[in-house]
CSV table of C-alpha atoms and ligand atoms in Angstrom, one decimal:
chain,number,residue,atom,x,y,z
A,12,UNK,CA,83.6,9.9,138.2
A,13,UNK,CA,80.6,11.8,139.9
A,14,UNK,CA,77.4,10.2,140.4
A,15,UNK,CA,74.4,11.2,137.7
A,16,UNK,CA,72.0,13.6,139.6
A,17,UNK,CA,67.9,14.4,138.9
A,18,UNK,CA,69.5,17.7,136.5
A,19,UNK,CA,71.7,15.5,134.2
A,20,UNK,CA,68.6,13.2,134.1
A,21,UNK,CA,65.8,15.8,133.2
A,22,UNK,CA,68.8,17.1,130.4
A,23,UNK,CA,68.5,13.6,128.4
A,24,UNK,CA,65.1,14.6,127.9
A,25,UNK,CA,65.8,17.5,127.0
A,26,UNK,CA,68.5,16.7,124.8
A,27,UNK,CA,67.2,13.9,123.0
A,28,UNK,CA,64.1,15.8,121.8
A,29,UNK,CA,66.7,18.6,120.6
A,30,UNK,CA,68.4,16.1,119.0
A,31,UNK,CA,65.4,15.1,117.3
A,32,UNK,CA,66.2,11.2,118.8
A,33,UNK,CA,66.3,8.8,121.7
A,34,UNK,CA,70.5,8.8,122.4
A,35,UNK,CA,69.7,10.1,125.8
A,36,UNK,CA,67.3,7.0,126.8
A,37,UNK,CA,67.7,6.3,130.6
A,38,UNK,CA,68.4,2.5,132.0
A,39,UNK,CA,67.3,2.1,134.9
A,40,UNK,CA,67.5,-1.2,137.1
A,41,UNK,CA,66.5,-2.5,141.0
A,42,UNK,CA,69.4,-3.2,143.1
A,43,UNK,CA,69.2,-3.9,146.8
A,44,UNK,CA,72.5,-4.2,148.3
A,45,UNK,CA,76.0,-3.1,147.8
A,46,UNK,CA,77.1,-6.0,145.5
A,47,UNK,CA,74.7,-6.0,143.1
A,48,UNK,CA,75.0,-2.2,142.9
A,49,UNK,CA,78.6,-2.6,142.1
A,50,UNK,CA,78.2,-4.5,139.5
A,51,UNK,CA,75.0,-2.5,137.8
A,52,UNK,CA,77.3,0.5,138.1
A,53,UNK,CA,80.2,-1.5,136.3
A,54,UNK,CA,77.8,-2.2,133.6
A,55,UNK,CA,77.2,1.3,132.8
A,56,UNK,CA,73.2,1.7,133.8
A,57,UNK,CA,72.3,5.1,134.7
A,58,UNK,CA,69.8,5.0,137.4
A,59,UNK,CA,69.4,1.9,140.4
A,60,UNK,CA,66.2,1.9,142.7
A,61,UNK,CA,66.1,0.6,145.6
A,62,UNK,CA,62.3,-0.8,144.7
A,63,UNK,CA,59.9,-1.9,147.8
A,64,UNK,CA,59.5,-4.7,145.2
A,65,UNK,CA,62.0,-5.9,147.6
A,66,UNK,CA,58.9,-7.0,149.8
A,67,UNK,CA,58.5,-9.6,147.2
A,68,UNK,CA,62.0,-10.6,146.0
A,69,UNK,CA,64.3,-9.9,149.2
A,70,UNK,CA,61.5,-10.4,151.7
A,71,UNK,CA,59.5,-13.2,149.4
A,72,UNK,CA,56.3,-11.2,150.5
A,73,UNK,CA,53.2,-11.9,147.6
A,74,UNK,CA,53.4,-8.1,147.5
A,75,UNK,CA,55.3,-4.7,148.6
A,76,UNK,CA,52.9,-3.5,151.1
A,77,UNK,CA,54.7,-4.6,154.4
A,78,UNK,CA,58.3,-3.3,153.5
A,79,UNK,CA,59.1,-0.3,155.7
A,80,UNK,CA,60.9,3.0,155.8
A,81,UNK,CA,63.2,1.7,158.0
A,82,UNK,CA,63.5,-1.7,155.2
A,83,UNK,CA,64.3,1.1,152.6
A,84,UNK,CA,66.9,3.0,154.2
A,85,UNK,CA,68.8,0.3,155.1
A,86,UNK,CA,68.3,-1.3,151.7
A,87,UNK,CA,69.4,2.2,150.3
A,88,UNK,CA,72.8,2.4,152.6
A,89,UNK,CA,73.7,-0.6,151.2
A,90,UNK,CA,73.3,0.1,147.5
A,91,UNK,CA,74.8,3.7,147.8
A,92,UNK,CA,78.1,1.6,148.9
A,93,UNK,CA,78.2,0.0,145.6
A,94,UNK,CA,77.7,3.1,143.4
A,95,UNK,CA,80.0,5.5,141.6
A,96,UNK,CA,78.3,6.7,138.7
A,97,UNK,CA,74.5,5.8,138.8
A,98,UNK,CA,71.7,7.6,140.6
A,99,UNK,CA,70.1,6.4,143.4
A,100,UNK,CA,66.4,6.6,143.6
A,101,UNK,CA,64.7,5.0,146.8
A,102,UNK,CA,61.3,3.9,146.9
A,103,UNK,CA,58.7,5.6,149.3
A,104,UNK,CA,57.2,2.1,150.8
A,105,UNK,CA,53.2,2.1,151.1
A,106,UNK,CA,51.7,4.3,154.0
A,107,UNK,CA,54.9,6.4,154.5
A,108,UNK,CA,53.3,9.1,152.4
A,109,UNK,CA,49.4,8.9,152.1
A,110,UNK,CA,48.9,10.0,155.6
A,111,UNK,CA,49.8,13.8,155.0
A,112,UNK,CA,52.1,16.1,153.2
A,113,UNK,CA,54.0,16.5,156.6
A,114,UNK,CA,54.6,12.8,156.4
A,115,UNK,CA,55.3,13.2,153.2
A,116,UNK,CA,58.4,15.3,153.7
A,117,UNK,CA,59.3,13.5,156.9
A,118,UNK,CA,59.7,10.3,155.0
A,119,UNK,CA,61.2,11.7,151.9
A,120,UNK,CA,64.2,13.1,154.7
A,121,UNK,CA,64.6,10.0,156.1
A,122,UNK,CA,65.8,8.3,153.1
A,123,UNK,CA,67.6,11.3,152.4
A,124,UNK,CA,69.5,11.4,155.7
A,125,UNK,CA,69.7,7.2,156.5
A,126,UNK,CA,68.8,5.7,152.8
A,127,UNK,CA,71.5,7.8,150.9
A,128,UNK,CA,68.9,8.6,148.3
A,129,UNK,CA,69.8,11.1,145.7
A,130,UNK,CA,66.0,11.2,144.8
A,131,UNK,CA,62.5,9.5,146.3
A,132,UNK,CA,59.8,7.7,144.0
A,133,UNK,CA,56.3,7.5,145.3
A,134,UNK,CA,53.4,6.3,143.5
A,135,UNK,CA,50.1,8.3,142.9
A,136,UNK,CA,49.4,11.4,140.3
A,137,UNK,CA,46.8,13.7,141.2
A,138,UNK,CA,46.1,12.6,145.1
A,139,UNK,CA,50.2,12.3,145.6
A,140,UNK,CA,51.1,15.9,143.9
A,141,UNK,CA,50.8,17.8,147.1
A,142,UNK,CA,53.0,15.8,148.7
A,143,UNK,CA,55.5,15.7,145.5
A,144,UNK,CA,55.3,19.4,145.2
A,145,UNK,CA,56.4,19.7,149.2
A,146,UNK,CA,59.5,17.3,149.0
A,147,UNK,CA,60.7,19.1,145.2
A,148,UNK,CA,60.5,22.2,147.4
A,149,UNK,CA,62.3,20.7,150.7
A,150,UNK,CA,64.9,20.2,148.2
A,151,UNK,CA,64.8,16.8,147.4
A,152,UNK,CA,64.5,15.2,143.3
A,153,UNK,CA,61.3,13.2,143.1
A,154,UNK,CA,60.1,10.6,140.5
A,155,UNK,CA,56.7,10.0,140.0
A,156,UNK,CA,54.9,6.7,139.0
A,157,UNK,CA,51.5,5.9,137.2
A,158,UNK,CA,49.5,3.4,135.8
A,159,UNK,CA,50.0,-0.1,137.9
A,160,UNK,CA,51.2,1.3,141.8
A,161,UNK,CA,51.5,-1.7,143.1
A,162,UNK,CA,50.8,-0.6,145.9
A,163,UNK,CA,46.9,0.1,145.0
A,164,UNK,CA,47.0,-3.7,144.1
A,165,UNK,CA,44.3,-4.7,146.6
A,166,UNK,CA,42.0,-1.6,145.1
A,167,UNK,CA,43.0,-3.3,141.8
A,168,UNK,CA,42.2,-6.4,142.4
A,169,UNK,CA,45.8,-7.7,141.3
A,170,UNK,CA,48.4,-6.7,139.2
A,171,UNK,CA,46.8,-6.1,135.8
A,172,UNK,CA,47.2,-3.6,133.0
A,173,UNK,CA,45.7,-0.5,133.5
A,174,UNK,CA,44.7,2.2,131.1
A,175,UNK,CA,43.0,0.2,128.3
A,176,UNK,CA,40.1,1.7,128.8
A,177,UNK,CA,38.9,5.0,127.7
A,178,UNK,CA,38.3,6.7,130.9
A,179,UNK,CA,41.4,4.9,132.9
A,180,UNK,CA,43.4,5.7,130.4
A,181,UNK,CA,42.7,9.8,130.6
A,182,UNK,CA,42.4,9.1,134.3
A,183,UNK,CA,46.4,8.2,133.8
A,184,UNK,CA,47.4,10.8,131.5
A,185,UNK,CA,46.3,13.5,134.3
A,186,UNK,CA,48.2,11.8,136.6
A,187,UNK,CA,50.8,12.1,134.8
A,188,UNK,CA,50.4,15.9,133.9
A,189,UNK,CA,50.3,16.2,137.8
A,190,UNK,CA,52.9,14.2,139.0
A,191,UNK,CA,55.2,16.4,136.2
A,192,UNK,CA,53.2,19.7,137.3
A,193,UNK,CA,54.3,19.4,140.8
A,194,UNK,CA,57.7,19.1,140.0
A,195,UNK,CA,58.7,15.2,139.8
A,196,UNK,CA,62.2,15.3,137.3
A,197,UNK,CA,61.1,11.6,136.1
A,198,UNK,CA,58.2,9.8,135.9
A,199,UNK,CA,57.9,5.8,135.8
A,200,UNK,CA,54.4,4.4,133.7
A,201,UNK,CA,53.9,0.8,134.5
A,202,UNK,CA,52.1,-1.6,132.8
A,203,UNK,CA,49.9,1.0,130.5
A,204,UNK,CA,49.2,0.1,126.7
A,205,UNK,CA,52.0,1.5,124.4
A,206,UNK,CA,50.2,4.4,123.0
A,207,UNK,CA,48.9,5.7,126.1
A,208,UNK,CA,52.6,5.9,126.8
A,209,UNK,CA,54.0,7.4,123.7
A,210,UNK,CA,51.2,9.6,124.3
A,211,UNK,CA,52.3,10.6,127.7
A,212,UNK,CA,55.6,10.7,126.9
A,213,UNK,CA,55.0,12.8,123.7
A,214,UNK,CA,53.2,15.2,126.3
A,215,UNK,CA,55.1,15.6,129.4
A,216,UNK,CA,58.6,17.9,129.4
A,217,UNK,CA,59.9,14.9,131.6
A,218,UNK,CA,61.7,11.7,131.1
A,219,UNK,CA,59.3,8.8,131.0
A,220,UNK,CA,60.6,5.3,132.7
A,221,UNK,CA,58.6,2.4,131.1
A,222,UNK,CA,57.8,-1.1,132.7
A,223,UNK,CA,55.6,-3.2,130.6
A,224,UNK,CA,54.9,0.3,128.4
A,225,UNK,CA,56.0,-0.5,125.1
A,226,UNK,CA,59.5,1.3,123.4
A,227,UNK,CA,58.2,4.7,122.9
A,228,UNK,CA,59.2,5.8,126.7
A,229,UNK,CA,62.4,7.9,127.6
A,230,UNK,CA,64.2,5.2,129.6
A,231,UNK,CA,63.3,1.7,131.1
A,232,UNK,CA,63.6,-0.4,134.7
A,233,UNK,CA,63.1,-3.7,135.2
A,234,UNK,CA,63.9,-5.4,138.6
A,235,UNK,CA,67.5,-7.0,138.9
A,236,UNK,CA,66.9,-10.7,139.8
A,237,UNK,CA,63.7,-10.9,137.2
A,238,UNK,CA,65.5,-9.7,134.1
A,239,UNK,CA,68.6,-12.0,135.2
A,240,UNK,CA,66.4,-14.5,135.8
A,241,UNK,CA,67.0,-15.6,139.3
A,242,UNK,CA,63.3,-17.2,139.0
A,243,UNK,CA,62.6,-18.6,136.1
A,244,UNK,CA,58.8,-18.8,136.8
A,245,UNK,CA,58.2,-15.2,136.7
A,246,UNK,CA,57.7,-14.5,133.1
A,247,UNK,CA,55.4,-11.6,132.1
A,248,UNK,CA,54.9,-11.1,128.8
A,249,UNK,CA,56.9,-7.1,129.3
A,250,UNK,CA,60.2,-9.2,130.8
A,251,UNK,CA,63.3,-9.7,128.4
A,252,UNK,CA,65.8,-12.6,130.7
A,253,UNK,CA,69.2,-11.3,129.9
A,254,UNK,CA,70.6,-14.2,132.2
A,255,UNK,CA,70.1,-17.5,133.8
A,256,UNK,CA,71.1,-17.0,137.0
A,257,UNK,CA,68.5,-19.9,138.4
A,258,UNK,CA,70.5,-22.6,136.1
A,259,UNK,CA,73.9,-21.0,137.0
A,260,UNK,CA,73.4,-20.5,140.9
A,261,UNK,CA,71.8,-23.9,141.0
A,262,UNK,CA,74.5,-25.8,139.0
A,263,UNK,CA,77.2,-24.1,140.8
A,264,UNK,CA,75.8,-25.0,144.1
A,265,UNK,CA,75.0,-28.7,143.1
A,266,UNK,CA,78.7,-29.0,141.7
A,267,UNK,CA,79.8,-27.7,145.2
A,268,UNK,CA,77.2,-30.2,147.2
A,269,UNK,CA,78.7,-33.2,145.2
A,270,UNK,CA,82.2,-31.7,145.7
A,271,UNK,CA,82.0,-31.4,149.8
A,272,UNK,CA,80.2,-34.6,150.0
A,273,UNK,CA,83.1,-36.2,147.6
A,274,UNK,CA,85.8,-34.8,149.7
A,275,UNK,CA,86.9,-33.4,146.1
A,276,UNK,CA,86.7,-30.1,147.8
A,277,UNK,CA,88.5,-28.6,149.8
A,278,UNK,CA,91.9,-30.1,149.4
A,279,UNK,CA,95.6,-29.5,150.3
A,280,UNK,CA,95.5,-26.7,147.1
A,281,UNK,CA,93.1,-24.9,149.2
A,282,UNK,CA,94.5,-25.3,152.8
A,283,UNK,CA,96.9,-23.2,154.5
B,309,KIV,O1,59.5,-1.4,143.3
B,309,KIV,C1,60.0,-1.4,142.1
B,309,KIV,O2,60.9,-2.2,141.8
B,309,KIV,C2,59.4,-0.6,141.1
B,309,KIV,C3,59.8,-0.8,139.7
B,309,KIV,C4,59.2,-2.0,139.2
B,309,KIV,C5,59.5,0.4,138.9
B,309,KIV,O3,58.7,0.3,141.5
């Protein structure tokens, strides 16, 4: 089977407004290396990003703002190897963008060319849809994302809910209009009160990605290890744990410990 591009993407919008419901929702994950991917892909989810949330849950950073282009690329090489059907969107990391258009584009090639991108996400609307507009016309699929950039987190001051009030919240819905204006094919809200997104998304001739925006989006993301729960003491109110994997992985390696230590493992049954 063929991998999903940014066309069959902007078509479930499309289509599910034609027919008249929300068939065509996109499910998107993280993913950051080839085995993970393979198994995302297996389970059928349309879209994996390579997040520079990996600066916090690959590189156990407090936030994304050190991960690199080069961090991304070769994050995205390894997920690309694990895909068949899903889309691969790779993150734009903080600073590999702001600087100019020209930078911009450079960057957007990059991962391109050594992250195996299919599309780019960068954060930002208004002061980012130059530089959104340049690398749609270079040729290359963007997707947009508004409301909580983590990478604004120090102007922020921390990982909160934005939008709730009045002027923030029609600060984000232009945004929005001009991350879609310059040509982004999706566009991810994060963290923004649900009707501000059903709003947006009732607006905009683009798929909406929610994260912490309440079910009235076009698709959702969450981040691989927090939604199988890899770390159980990350739990925001917007996370739904479809997994354990803290209690498994631990257990498993505890039984394995014991087991070594025991001499019940390995034995002749394992030996060659
Ligand atoms: O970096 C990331 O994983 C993201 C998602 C949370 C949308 O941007």
């Amino acid at each position: 089977m063929s991998r999903l591009t940014a066309p069959d993407l902007l078509r479930r919008k499309k289509a599910a407004y034609d027919a008249g419901d929300k068939g065509g929702r996109i499910v998107m994950v993280t993913a950051y290396d080839a085995q993970m991917a393979r198994l995302v892909d297996m389970a059928g989810v349309d879209m994996v990003l390579v997040g520079d949330s990996l600066g916090m849950v690959i590189q156990g950073g407090s936030d994304t703002l050190s991960v690199t282009v080069e961090d991304m690329a070769y994050h995205g090489r390894c997920v690309a190897a694990g895909l068949e059907n899903a889309h691969l969107t790779v993150d734009m990391p903080f600073m590999s963008y702001q600087v100019s258009v020209a930078q911009a584009m450079q960057t957007a090639g990059v991962l391109v060319q050594k992250g195996k991108a299919q599309s780019v996400k960068l954060e930002g609307g208004v002061r980012s849809a130059p530089a959104i507009a340049a690398i749609v016309e270079a040729g290359i699929p963007v997707v947009g994302h508004v409301g909580l950039t983590p990478q604004s987190v120090n102007a922020f001051g921390g990982f909160r809910v934005q939008g709730r009030e009045k002027e923030n919240a029609e600060r984000i819905v232009r945004d929005a209009h001009a991350v879609a204006e310059a040509g982004a094919f999706a566009i991810v809200l994060e963290m923004v009160p649900p009707a501000l997104a059903a709003q947006i998304t009732a607006e905009l001739g683009i798929p909406t990605i929610g994260i912490g925006a309440g079910p009235e989006c076009d698709g959702q993301v969450l981040v691989c290890t927090d939604m199988l729960g890899m770390n159980q003491q990350f739990s925001p109110k917007f996370l739904k744990r479809y997994a354990d994997l803290e209690g498994t992985i631990t257990d498993a390696m505890r039984r394995y410990v014991a087991d070594v230590k025991s001499g019940a493992f390995p034995t002749a049954a394992h030996s060659y």
